[in-house]
Each structure stands twice: as C-alpha cells, then as structure tokens.
Amino acid sequence: MSGAGFSRQAYHAWTRSPVSQRDRQDAYLTNAAIDAHADDPEFGYRLVADELRAAGHHASDNRVWRLCRDQRIFSAHARKQGLNRRPGPPVHDDLLKHPGGGRDFTAPAANTVWLTDITEHPTAEGKLYLCAIKDPWSNRIVGYSIDSRMTSQLAVDALRHAVASRGPARTIVHSDRGSQFRSRKYVTTLHQAGLTGSMGRVGACGDNAAMESFFALPQKNVLNRRRWATRHQLRLAIVTWIEATYHRRRRQARLGRLTPIPSTPPHTRPDTTQPRVPTKLWQSRGELSRVRIAGCYEGSGVGGWRYRRARMRKSISAAHHKFLAGPVVRAAPRVSPGHGAAAPPGFVLVSRAVTRIPAPAADDDARNGTFAPARGEWLDRMGHVRTAVRQEMVSRQLDRHLAATPQSILDVGAGQGTQSIRLARSGHHVVAVEPDGEMRGAFTAALAAEPSAVRDRVTLADGVLGRLDAVVQRRRFDAVLLLGVLMYVPASEPVIAELAAHVAPGGFLAVAARTATSALWRPAARQDWQAAAAAFAEYEAAGAEHRDMRYVNEIGSPARADTVEGLVAQADAAGLELERWYGVRIAVDMAELDPAPPTEPAEWEALLDVEERLGAMDPYRQLAQLAHLILRRPSP
C-alpha cells in the first residue's frame, strides 16, 4: 500500500465509499449543465449557471466554471471578418457624448434613449440585412426590420416598428453615420414621430459600442454558425433568436440576471437591490424545443455515467453533437380556421412595420367610392349564416394557395379582421388596412382576445384604395387580399392595377367580387320580376364583354357586379395570371331567407363540405353570388 502512495486507512475508506457526496452532487450539476448547454450551445458558463439556479440547483459561478471546464462546455461561436466603410457627414449632433470624453449608453427610464444600427450576412441567394433598435433601459429590441436590400427604407421600417410598439416622445435615437440614417426619408420620419437624432464620429465604432455589442450576439450565435441557402431560412433564424432566446431566455447581469421581456414589464426595470428569486421562463423543455433554432444540438438522451474517484464524466452520444442541417422552426399548426388555435409560445414573426396614418376624412369614402354606406346595418348582419359560410369558404380556398411557410399578407378592406386573424393564427404576418372606425373597433376588440404571438403578427392601419402607398409604401407581399370590397368601388380596373403592384413575384392577388350572373337570378329567386327584368337590361347594355353592371344590394346600397372574364382581362393587363377561381356561397343563397344556423357540428361540417364542392364545380359555381379569383404573378 505504501508503495502505491496512499495509506491502508485511505484505501479502506475509499472502498467503503468510492464516490463522495461532493462527487455525486457534481455529477447531477454536470448533467443539468450539459442539458442546458445542449438547448443553447452559445451559452457560456455564466448563462449555464443562471439556468442551473433557475432550475433549483445551488452552485456558484466558480463551481459551474470548473464543471464546464472539465466537460469542455464552451460557448460556441464563430469569428467574423471586418468591414470597410466610409461614413458621410453627420446630420445630428452626438447627444450621448460626455464633455470629458466617452459615451453613456445607459438610460434613466424607458424610451429615453434608443440605439440603432444595421448588420448583414450572406446567403446563397444574396445578402440579408437586419436593422435593429435597442432600448438600453431594458436592453429590449423595440423594433427591427429585415430585408434583402440595405436602403433607407430598411431603417425607416425599423423606426416605424419601434414607434408603433412603444409610442415614445422626445426619445434620443443614436446611430452611426451610415447613409441610411442620414437619408432625408429617415430624418423626416424621425421628426414626424417627435424623436431626436444623434450620431457618433466618423469611423468610430466605439461611439455606438452598445449596439455593436448586441450585433455580436446574433453573429456568433446564429449567423456565423452555418452557411445559409436562402434568405427565408436566415430570416426565420434571426427572428426566432431575438424573440425566443434573446428576449426570453438570455439573462443579463445588468438586469439582475433577468431577461428583457418575461422578467419585467415593458416600461419598468428590475429592482436589483432586492434578493433575486429565480423565475421559470418555460413550462417544460419540450415547450422550448418548439422554437429551437439552427445550431442547437439534436436529441435529448444522454449516455450512462462513468464513475471516477475524483470526477464523474458523461459519455455523450454522437447524436448530441450533431448540428442541425437547417432551422427547425415550426409555425402554428395549420388548422381549420375558426377553431381558435394559437401559435406555439415563443414563435413570433415580424416583418416590416406599417405606419399608422391619420384616419381619412368623412368624405374620403364618397370621393373614392371605397366602401358602401349603411355600415352599421351591415355590421349587424355579419353573424348570419350566409356571412359565416362566405368567410369559411374564402378561408379554405386561400389555404389551398398559401405556402406552408409564413407569408407576408396585405388584407385591404379587412373589416372586423376575420380573415386577418385566422391567417395570423396560422403563422402569417398580416398588414390589415381598414378605413372605417367602427370596423376597426370591432377588429381591435377581436384581436385583443388573441394570444400575444398572434397579436404581434397583425398590423392594423388606416388607409383607402387609391392611396395604399401612403400606408405600405412600395412594399410587395406574398399575398394581397381584396375580399368583399370590389363591388363598392366605382371601377375595378384602377383597383386591380394598384393591388397588382404590391404582389411579389410568385405571389398572388385574391379577389372576391359580386358576379354579374348572380345579379340576374337573385331578384327572380325573390320573385321580384321587375328587378330581374331591369337586371337583364343592365347586363345586355354592358356590352359584349359584360365587364360590370350596377345594382342595389340587400340593404339598399348601390353596388357593382363583375364577370370573371372581365376581371381576368384586367388582371392580365396588370401582369397577373388566373390560377383558379371558385364560386362562394351557392346552396345557402338559393333560399329566399337567410337559413337557420345548423344546431349540430356534423350538420355544419356537411353544409361546408357541400358548399366547397359546389364552389369548385361547373355549372354550379357559375351561379354563385361571389367569385373568388386567385391571380398569380409569375416568378421570374
């Protein structure tokens, strides 16, 4: 024994208890540390220690550092090459500069100082640019915009997103001297929002060091982790990292080891003078796995323990070290609209925000002919069976043509938001344009009852046809919707042309229009023979193409009906091709009165199934009161 270097007593003590209590505790802590690091490999030992304490383990930072060192648990990140830029002259003074030198990147209260900058990263399709705005009070990203071009519009969209979400007043917005922040459009938007600009010196990245420090996090944790095939993949990874990891999981020392969003209300700051109580940010690890981003380790199982006298090591399976080939980000499951399904927690898609412009004057609608009068009476009718069938059929038909991945959608004449909210539940980002205050009020009330993830995907704006550029500028969308509005405009040609300009290549315009053929037989179904005869006279007077005709609808408002052939010709002139058209609401319109609502779910599903089959079949769709056209812009 003595030759082995230890005494007989030490040997027998070791045989009675080969693994000490300290070793056993280290083993449990190591196991928990590996699991925490597997969820977010960019976590260093400090963040791992925060996760362990939040889970109820007691361990100092030094102890966690030792265990991470032994198991080689390090923060995974990649280096980034430098950039060479030549900034221009400033348009604002440096308001964060101290008289004695240096910069103060702290804020005494929320929305007093914002920091902004732009970063870029390449993909196989080209570069993708991110402009973010950070509030140093809570370190929250209050607004951001992602685009394939680094123009002034990128900075303007991020600023408008921040203004819409925070409602600031006299906030200092500090940036570098990039041309985007010196542009006339950006400076004008800054002044219109009541904000004050600030700029650093030429070529001094330290003058905006707090924002540069933030951009180092997504670069190391997301952007530089792998090669990106498409901009869409990278966009999803960036948004998921900001909303799910940075805002809700990455604790920060200056916030009292709390996170920017879940740990504190948006306009308050944590009290660091009081003892910190760990908070559980997620209900379960499985809940977090729904928003796992690229670079996170795959698999949750671990190998067995190998007992050592001084230390216990863990053998990790090969699957635990395998990096994901692409971002495993899942949107809310596509469900039948109306079932109230919400998106998984943590999954938020944000796109370029839309500015809220002043509500149109009372005579705007009359001048533009955008919407019919008697809106109050029409609002009261929205709960009838015919309206419910129309909404359900249009929703099902849209689902056939929308991609499974989240899309950007413009809904013009959104009304109470039935379609907009349903699309947001499915993970799409919707810009809803509605000029009527009563309808917007109903929309806002319905949206308030949705989960925050759904609310964040919807932007409600005031605007009228003919002036959409004032709301969405020249932005293009994957889908543009005009449902139930076209019959109330004086002429359809300028409307189709205006909306087609906002359809991205490969996207489509969905138009629901009153059909001229239904305007013929509907009066006859009511046994109003004089009205039917007048409708035929109007139809014949419209000419050979029969593009549209005038009539008076059920609530006594003047309206207009179109033919499918006429709308297809107008779309063709605007560069859109007919992909398919459906008839909407056929069987229920055959009844003289609004049918009684089905009392059994099976009966309701049977009604919808019949309507869906009739709407896709000739000659029945020719008799539909509404035609739903999908007009696609060809891909280049």
XYZ file of C-alpha atoms in Angstrom:
636
model
C 0.000 0.000 0.000
C 2.736 2.378 0.973
C 4.388 1.833 -2.387
C 1.211 2.912 -4.160
C 1.347 6.297 -2.473
C -1.591 6.061 -0.049
C -2.180 4.526 3.357
C -4.124 1.406 4.263
C -6.750 3.520 6.066
C -7.306 5.686 2.967
C -7.714 2.611 0.795
C -10.362 1.037 3.055
C -12.162 4.381 3.355
C -12.263 4.600 -0.431
C -13.615 1.056 -0.818
C -16.413 1.787 1.662
C -17.432 4.971 -0.231
C -15.827 5.138 -3.699
C -17.983 8.127 -4.713
C -18.228 11.018 -2.287
C -21.294 13.176 -1.762
C -19.478 16.072 -3.429
C -18.737 13.956 -6.487
C -22.347 12.881 -6.670
C -23.560 16.495 -6.495
C -21.064 17.444 -9.196
C -22.466 14.668 -11.357
C -26.009 15.986 -11.038
C -24.873 19.531 -11.755
C -22.855 18.376 -14.761
C -25.850 16.530 -16.134
C -28.044 19.621 -15.776
C -25.320 21.833 -17.274
C -24.974 19.608 -20.339
C -28.741 19.652 -20.862
C -28.858 23.454 -20.563
C -25.935 23.840 -22.953
C -27.493 21.388 -25.419
C -30.526 23.640 -25.754
C -28.366 26.713 -26.457
C -24.735 25.880 -27.354
C -23.835 29.579 -27.394
C -24.326 29.727 -23.598
C -21.108 30.178 -21.620
C -20.616 29.107 -18.023
C -22.307 32.234 -16.599
C -25.521 31.661 -18.522
C -25.359 27.950 -17.740
C -25.055 28.841 -14.049
C -28.142 31.052 -14.369
C -30.067 28.178 -15.912
C -28.999 25.818 -13.118
C -30.072 28.234 -10.401
C -33.371 28.867 -12.148
C -33.937 25.097 -12.152
C -33.392 24.952 -8.377
C -29.738 23.865 -8.183
C -27.328 25.573 -5.771
C -23.951 26.268 -7.325
C -21.611 29.225 -7.505
C -20.269 30.598 -10.772
C -16.791 29.270 -9.940
C -18.097 25.764 -9.378
C -20.040 25.814 -12.627
C -16.949 27.145 -14.411
C -14.921 24.197 -13.076
C -17.524 21.648 -14.168
C -17.866 23.236 -17.610
C -14.089 23.267 -17.986
C -13.855 19.581 -17.082
C -16.603 18.635 -19.545
C -15.356 21.110 -22.190
C -18.630 23.018 -22.239
C -17.754 26.251 -24.007
C -19.714 28.962 -25.741
C -19.839 28.039 -29.436
C -19.341 30.919 -31.824
C -17.501 31.814 -34.994
C -15.351 34.770 -35.965
C -16.454 37.431 -38.371
C -14.394 39.304 -40.915
C -14.127 43.058 -40.618
C -15.912 45.571 -42.817
C -14.529 48.655 -44.573
C -16.939 51.565 -44.700
C -16.625 55.285 -45.346
C -19.361 57.171 -43.490
C -20.518 60.571 -44.632
C -21.087 63.838 -42.751
C -23.457 63.792 -39.755
C -26.950 65.257 -39.816
C -27.285 65.196 -35.998
C -25.090 66.101 -33.041
C -23.669 63.427 -30.762
C -26.041 63.709 -27.798
C -24.536 60.765 -25.895
C -21.038 62.254 -25.688
C -19.728 63.298 -22.280
C -17.884 66.620 -22.024
C -14.867 64.781 -20.655
C -14.981 62.138 -23.381
C -16.590 58.744 -23.718
C -20.215 57.742 -24.215
C -23.027 56.925 -21.821
C -25.127 54.057 -23.180
C -27.401 53.870 -20.138
C -30.874 55.356 -19.839
C -32.672 56.791 -16.779
C -36.052 55.487 -17.935
C -37.711 53.552 -20.723
C -37.892 55.184 -24.168
C -35.447 57.970 -23.305
C -32.574 56.644 -25.440
C -32.643 54.218 -28.363
C -29.636 52.787 -30.179
C -29.811 51.580 -33.780
C -27.520 50.043 -36.365
C -27.531 47.682 -39.369
C -25.797 44.339 -39.827
C -25.602 41.987 -42.799
C -24.935 38.339 -43.562
C -24.592 36.421 -46.842
C -26.746 33.570 -48.104
C -26.663 31.579 -51.321
C -29.387 33.902 -52.644
C -27.537 37.066 -51.624
C -27.121 39.177 -48.532
C -29.773 39.723 -45.861
C -29.783 42.908 -43.791
C -31.068 43.467 -40.257
C -31.741 46.903 -38.777
C -32.492 46.784 -35.056
C -33.367 49.401 -32.430
C -32.398 48.731 -28.808
C -33.647 50.414 -25.635
C -30.665 50.387 -23.206
C -33.051 50.772 -20.256
C -34.228 47.160 -20.543
C -31.906 46.018 -23.384
C -35.019 45.087 -25.330
C -35.110 45.232 -29.120
C -38.093 47.552 -29.504
C -38.148 47.443 -33.304
C -36.377 45.788 -36.190
C -36.650 45.235 -39.915
C -35.182 42.579 -42.218
C -34.792 42.993 -45.967
C -32.698 41.885 -48.910
C -31.553 45.466 -49.640
C -29.776 47.920 -47.349
C -31.721 51.039 -48.277
C -33.048 53.910 -46.213
C -36.409 52.125 -46.179
C -34.843 49.398 -44.018
C -34.023 51.922 -41.279
C -37.360 53.701 -41.697
C -39.316 50.458 -41.291
C -37.425 49.548 -38.114
C -38.068 53.023 -36.706
C -41.772 52.851 -37.522
C -41.977 49.409 -35.940
C -40.446 50.779 -32.738
C -42.681 53.857 -32.693
C -45.817 51.776 -33.252
C -44.946 49.341 -30.453
C -43.683 51.830 -27.846
C -45.325 55.211 -28.532
C -42.255 57.255 -27.461
C -41.955 61.021 -27.004
C -38.734 63.070 -27.366
C -36.622 59.924 -27.453
C -32.971 60.237 -28.499
C -32.207 57.822 -31.356
C -28.436 57.292 -31.626
C -26.788 55.755 -34.705
C -23.596 55.777 -36.714
C -23.080 57.852 -39.866
C -24.419 55.310 -42.323
C -26.162 56.725 -45.366
C -29.417 55.056 -44.324
C -29.508 57.131 -41.110
C -28.520 60.311 -42.942
C -31.184 59.953 -45.644
C -33.939 62.510 -45.992
C -36.606 59.826 -45.602
C -35.193 58.625 -42.276
C -34.689 62.123 -40.873
C -38.229 63.098 -41.890
C -39.685 60.009 -40.217
C -37.639 60.785 -37.113
C -39.008 64.318 -36.862
C -42.594 63.316 -37.646
C -42.514 60.880 -34.723
C -41.226 63.574 -32.356
C -37.831 61.891 -31.905
C -34.361 63.440 -31.674
C -31.461 62.161 -33.738
C -27.897 61.590 -32.534
C -24.766 60.440 -34.391
C -21.247 59.381 -33.466
C -17.943 60.355 -35.021
C -16.591 59.291 -38.388
C -15.322 55.717 -38.405
C -15.597 55.349 -34.623
C -17.470 52.135 -33.977
C -16.992 52.696 -30.248
C -19.406 55.611 -30.426
C -22.177 53.040 -30.860
C -20.469 50.249 -28.932
C -23.607 49.045 -27.141
C -25.339 48.323 -30.440
C -22.220 46.749 -31.920
C -22.081 44.517 -28.853
C -25.648 43.383 -29.414
C -24.996 42.538 -33.069
C -22.059 40.374 -31.998
C -24.537 38.054 -30.277
C -26.631 37.050 -33.329
C -23.496 36.946 -35.456
C -21.842 34.416 -33.126
C -24.959 32.518 -32.084
C -26.923 32.368 -35.351
C -25.398 33.948 -38.436
C -21.882 32.500 -38.373
C -22.906 29.030 -37.231
C -23.519 27.649 -40.698
C -23.962 28.510 -44.370
C -27.459 29.657 -45.277
C -29.095 28.512 -48.503
C -31.972 31.007 -48.621
C -32.801 34.377 -47.135
C -36.018 32.915 -45.781
C -34.123 30.399 -43.627
C -31.881 33.097 -42.216
C -34.813 35.446 -41.585
C -36.615 32.792 -39.538
C -33.473 32.016 -37.534
C -32.862 35.700 -36.738
C -36.432 36.378 -35.671
C -36.577 33.217 -33.569
C -33.291 34.024 -31.846
C -34.391 37.577 -30.984
C -37.882 36.710 -29.795
C -37.325 33.294 -28.206
C -33.726 33.362 -26.967
C -32.539 36.947 -26.503
C -35.797 38.410 -25.212
C -36.973 35.468 -23.126
C -34.032 33.199 -22.208
C -30.764 35.114 -22.223
C -30.303 36.580 -18.736
C -28.198 39.718 -18.387
C -26.096 40.821 -15.422
C -27.100 44.482 -15.571
C -30.760 43.444 -15.402
C -30.209 41.467 -12.226
C -29.744 38.222 -14.159
C -33.180 38.616 -15.682
C -34.287 38.697 -19.325
C -35.604 41.756 -21.195
C -39.219 40.629 -21.674
C -40.562 37.956 -19.283
C -38.740 39.167 -16.196
C -40.050 42.713 -16.115
C -42.948 44.742 -17.568
C -42.085 46.675 -20.726
C -41.728 50.091 -19.026
C -40.212 49.086 -15.650
C -36.821 47.944 -14.571
C -35.990 45.126 -12.140
C -35.072 46.114 -8.616
C -31.545 44.813 -8.202
C -31.402 45.876 -4.543
C -33.747 43.065 -3.510
C -32.748 39.382 -3.371
C -33.206 37.791 -6.765
C -35.738 34.996 -6.929
C -35.188 32.645 -9.891
C -38.106 32.604 -12.275
C -39.113 29.731 -14.506
C -39.351 31.004 -18.047
C -40.695 27.863 -19.686
C -43.237 25.290 -18.630
C -41.078 22.467 -19.904
C -38.082 21.704 -22.069
C -40.470 20.317 -24.658
C -42.110 23.730 -24.860
C -38.766 25.305 -25.630
C -37.961 22.677 -28.249
C -40.793 24.024 -30.389
C -38.773 27.159 -31.092
C -35.342 25.510 -31.374
C -33.152 27.362 -33.847
C -30.335 26.265 -36.125
C -27.213 25.304 -34.245
C -28.942 23.754 -31.238
C -27.945 20.182 -30.528
C -30.200 17.426 -31.687
C -31.522 14.777 -29.316
C -32.277 14.831 -25.620
C -30.970 11.465 -24.410
C -27.562 11.107 -22.837
C -25.278 8.203 -22.245
C -24.514 6.440 -18.972
C -22.283 7.728 -16.224
C -18.689 6.592 -15.841
C -17.687 6.738 -12.198
C -14.294 8.180 -11.342
C -12.895 8.732 -7.881
C -12.284 12.457 -8.180
C -14.614 13.297 -11.016
C -17.530 11.862 -12.965
C -17.663 12.254 -16.693
C -20.533 11.843 -19.038
C -20.342 9.953 -22.331
C -22.471 11.811 -24.804
C -23.995 10.131 -27.795
C -22.966 11.144 -31.283
C -26.430 12.484 -31.956
C -25.917 15.014 -29.180
C -23.057 16.582 -31.149
C -24.796 16.642 -34.494
C -25.686 20.104 -35.658
C -28.982 20.651 -37.384
C -28.821 20.952 -41.151
C -31.424 23.733 -41.187
C -33.528 25.806 -38.828
C -36.109 23.628 -37.102
C -38.637 26.407 -36.564
C -42.236 25.336 -36.639
C -45.096 27.767 -37.051
C -48.503 27.244 -35.546
C -50.123 24.128 -36.987
C -52.421 24.879 -39.872
C -55.858 24.202 -38.507
C -59.321 24.741 -39.827
C -59.960 28.464 -39.301
C -62.271 29.374 -36.511
C -61.111 26.747 -34.014
C -59.140 29.283 -32.009
C -55.761 27.579 -32.279
C -52.857 29.703 -31.098
C -49.244 29.647 -32.195
C -46.660 27.831 -30.067
C -45.164 30.135 -27.424
C -42.060 31.979 -28.439
C -42.617 31.838 -32.180
C -43.111 35.381 -33.437
C -42.692 36.547 -36.992
C -42.063 40.179 -37.544
C -41.845 41.874 -40.865
C -41.516 45.467 -41.956
C -43.975 47.504 -39.933
C -46.636 49.737 -41.448
C -47.060 53.317 -40.350
C -50.395 54.461 -38.995
C -51.570 57.475 -40.949
C -54.399 59.787 -39.862
C -57.893 58.440 -40.379
C -59.458 59.585 -43.674
C -61.899 62.440 -43.646
C -65.615 61.758 -43.651
C -65.912 62.484 -47.357
C -62.958 60.310 -48.372
C -65.122 57.250 -48.871
C -67.608 59.110 -51.000
C -64.825 60.604 -53.085
C -63.017 57.300 -53.558
C -66.084 55.088 -53.600
C -64.255 52.610 -51.411
C -66.950 51.207 -49.162
C -70.712 51.133 -49.181
C -72.801 53.277 -46.822
C -75.076 51.869 -44.126
C -72.103 50.190 -42.456
C -73.854 49.918 -39.119
C -76.607 47.797 -40.620
C -74.064 45.705 -42.491
C -72.092 45.194 -39.269
C -75.208 43.822 -37.587
C -75.601 41.228 -40.369
C -72.084 39.808 -40.003
C -73.227 36.954 -37.764
C -75.690 35.443 -40.242
C -75.221 32.011 -41.757
C -74.549 33.331 -45.257
C -71.749 35.533 -43.978
C -70.293 32.695 -41.917
C -70.317 30.390 -44.945
C -68.649 33.053 -47.079
C -65.866 33.603 -44.542
C -65.266 29.868 -44.132
C -65.218 29.153 -47.865
C -62.845 32.020 -48.640
C -60.536 30.886 -45.840
C -60.437 27.287 -47.064
C -59.803 28.381 -50.639
C -56.957 30.662 -49.547
C -55.317 27.809 -47.652
C -55.040 25.850 -50.900
C -52.816 28.510 -52.439
C -50.814 29.847 -49.483
C -47.429 28.282 -48.871
C -46.939 26.289 -45.688
C -44.165 28.646 -44.582
C -45.128 32.006 -43.026
C -46.094 34.550 -45.672
C -46.453 38.328 -45.741
C -50.068 39.260 -46.488
C -51.810 42.554 -47.230
C -55.544 42.497 -46.429
C -57.286 45.529 -47.942
C -60.717 46.238 -46.521
C -60.098 43.914 -43.592
C -63.414 44.727 -41.892
C -63.694 43.065 -38.494
C -60.482 41.125 -39.119
C -61.973 37.662 -39.573
C -59.554 36.580 -42.297
C -56.593 38.579 -40.960
C -56.777 36.994 -37.512
C -57.219 33.496 -38.941
C -54.157 33.939 -41.123
C -52.141 35.262 -38.178
C -53.092 32.173 -36.185
C -51.534 30.089 -38.954
C -48.228 31.931 -38.588
C -48.578 34.518 -41.378
C -47.770 38.208 -40.892
C -50.712 40.365 -41.917
C -50.961 44.074 -42.659
C -54.673 44.894 -42.408
C -55.947 48.120 -43.986
C -59.404 49.321 -42.933
C -60.638 52.951 -43.176
C -63.866 52.618 -41.198
C -63.588 53.397 -37.484
C -66.464 51.145 -36.469
C -64.983 48.182 -38.287
C -61.530 48.916 -36.858
C -63.020 48.991 -33.385
C -64.520 45.537 -33.893
C -61.196 44.352 -35.351
C -59.251 45.678 -32.364
C -61.653 44.062 -29.887
C -61.372 40.685 -31.623
C -57.582 40.926 -31.823
C -57.293 41.777 -28.118
C -58.711 38.358 -27.236
C -55.930 36.556 -29.153
C -52.587 35.398 -27.691
C -49.728 37.871 -27.860
C -47.973 35.814 -30.554
C -50.995 36.268 -32.831
C -51.355 39.964 -32.000
C -47.710 40.587 -32.864
C -48.269 39.248 -36.380
C -51.066 41.719 -37.200
C -50.593 45.388 -38.056
C -53.827 47.395 -38.364
C -53.598 50.613 -40.367
C -55.922 53.309 -41.697
C -55.995 53.729 -45.439
C -58.134 53.831 -48.557
C -57.849 52.401 -52.037
C -56.047 54.763 -54.338
C -53.637 55.802 -51.572
C -52.191 52.491 -50.382
C -48.642 53.715 -50.982
C -49.136 56.100 -48.050
C -49.560 53.039 -45.815
C -47.300 50.306 -47.234
C -45.062 52.424 -49.482
C -43.870 50.260 -52.392
C -43.617 47.066 -50.440
C -44.592 43.797 -52.136
C -46.384 40.930 -50.409
C -46.685 37.191 -50.915
C -50.467 37.566 -50.992
C -52.772 40.571 -51.388
C -56.426 40.133 -50.402
C -59.415 42.161 -51.573
C -62.405 40.284 -50.181
C -65.871 41.813 -50.296
C -64.745 45.316 -51.327
C -64.576 45.402 -55.114
C -68.361 45.658 -55.532
C -68.336 49.064 -53.812
C -65.718 50.860 -55.923
C -66.742 52.907 -58.986
C -64.438 50.963 -61.339
C -62.387 47.830 -60.862
C -59.549 48.487 -63.358
C -57.559 51.011 -61.261
C -58.073 48.916 -58.133
C -56.726 45.748 -59.768
C -53.753 47.672 -61.154
C -52.955 49.266 -57.777
C -53.125 45.991 -55.869
C -51.153 44.096 -58.526
C -48.251 46.493 -57.959
C -47.976 45.158 -54.395
C -47.852 41.461 -55.402
C -44.375 39.978 -55.203
C -43.103 37.641 -57.954
C -44.613 34.239 -57.278
C -47.283 35.791 -55.063
C -50.962 36.174 -55.810
C -53.872 38.578 -55.596
C -57.094 37.126 -54.170
C -60.240 38.985 -55.220
C -63.777 38.211 -54.093
C -66.254 40.018 -56.333
C -70.002 40.002 -56.838
C -70.805 38.157 -60.066
C -72.991 39.699 -62.721
C -74.771 36.375 -63.327
C -75.967 36.243 -59.714
C -77.358 39.756 -60.069
C -79.650 38.328 -62.754
C -81.184 35.348 -60.970
C -81.230 36.673 -57.390
C -84.149 39.081 -57.999
C -86.031 36.295 -59.777
C -85.480 33.987 -56.784
C -87.180 36.642 -54.645
C -89.990 36.794 -57.219
C -89.143 40.435 -57.897
C -89.776 40.197 -61.626
C -89.381 43.883 -62.409
C -85.975 43.988 -60.737
C -84.966 40.840 -62.632
C -86.012 42.389 -65.960
C -84.082 45.563 -65.140
C -81.022 43.465 -64.278
C -81.128 41.724 -67.658
C -81.423 45.084 -69.386
C -78.419 46.380 -67.474
C -76.471 43.225 -68.281
C -77.153 43.499 -72.005
C -76.306 47.202 -72.032
C -72.881 46.473 -70.549
C -71.612 45.380 -73.968
C -70.138 42.232 -75.405
C -67.597 41.712 -72.641
C -70.129 42.343 -69.837
C -67.391 43.571 -67.553
C -69.625 45.040 -64.852
C -73.140 46.172 -64.075
C -74.838 48.289 -61.395
C -77.407 47.082 -58.903
C -78.805 47.769 -55.415
C -77.855 45.222 -52.755
C -79.960 43.723 -49.969
C -79.504 46.658 -47.585
C -80.387 49.245 -50.221
C -76.871 50.406 -51.098
C -75.712 50.912 -54.694
C -73.162 48.318 -55.741
C -71.487 46.867 -58.810
C -71.088 43.338 -60.184
C -68.267 41.976 -62.364
C -67.781 38.988 -64.592
C -64.935 36.533 -64.196
C -63.870 37.145 -67.787
C -63.677 40.896 -67.231
C -61.609 40.595 -64.067
C -59.228 38.123 -65.722
C -58.666 40.572 -68.583
C -57.902 43.385 -66.130
C -55.503 41.173 -64.191
C -53.741 40.118 -67.387
C -53.127 43.767 -68.218
C -51.542 44.176 -64.765
C -49.217 41.186 -65.236
C -51.236 38.601 -63.285
C -52.450 35.220 -64.497
C -55.587 33.366 -63.434
C -54.583 30.321 -61.402
C -58.090 29.261 -60.363
C -61.442 30.700 -59.445
C -64.145 29.466 -57.088
C -67.784 30.126 -56.530
C -68.588 31.224 -52.984
C -71.897 30.669 -51.190
C -74.162 28.772 -53.558
C -76.572 26.472 -51.719
C -77.395 28.887 -48.892
C -78.143 31.640 -51.423
C -80.811 29.508 -53.070
C -83.024 30.056 -50.026
C -85.275 33.104 -50.013
C -84.317 33.994 -46.430
C -81.106 33.538 -44.515
C -81.101 29.853 -43.496
C -81.304 28.881 -39.861
C -77.888 28.055 -38.379
C -77.163 24.326 -38.022
C -77.509 23.107 -34.464
C -75.152 20.119 -34.717
C -71.420 20.290 -35.581
C -71.813 17.406 -38.025
C -74.574 19.276 -39.833
C -72.419 22.388 -40.059
C -69.472 20.415 -41.460
C -71.771 18.773 -44.009
C -73.029 22.203 -45.100
C -69.481 23.485 -45.563
C -68.469 20.335 -47.448
C -71.379 20.756 -49.871
C -70.574 24.442 -50.406
C -66.907 23.656 -51.003
C -67.703 21.020 -53.624
C -70.253 23.199 -55.413
C -67.849 26.157 -55.479
C -65.236 24.185 -57.422
C -67.607 22.560 -59.921
C -69.295 23.756 -63.107
C -72.041 24.695 -63.743
C -72.792 25.421 -60.065
C -70.001 27.920 -59.496
C -71.390 29.943 -62.417
C -74.468 30.615 -60.242
C -72.501 31.773 -57.199
C -73.169 35.225 -55.855
C -69.456 35.728 -55.221
C -66.491 34.703 -57.361
C -63.149 34.185 -55.633
C -60.257 34.600 -58.091
C -56.625 33.640 -57.410
C -54.468 35.778 -59.720
C -50.784 34.803 -59.617
C -47.771 36.878 -60.655
C -45.344 34.569 -62.495
C -41.945 34.024 -60.925
C -39.004 35.451 -62.894
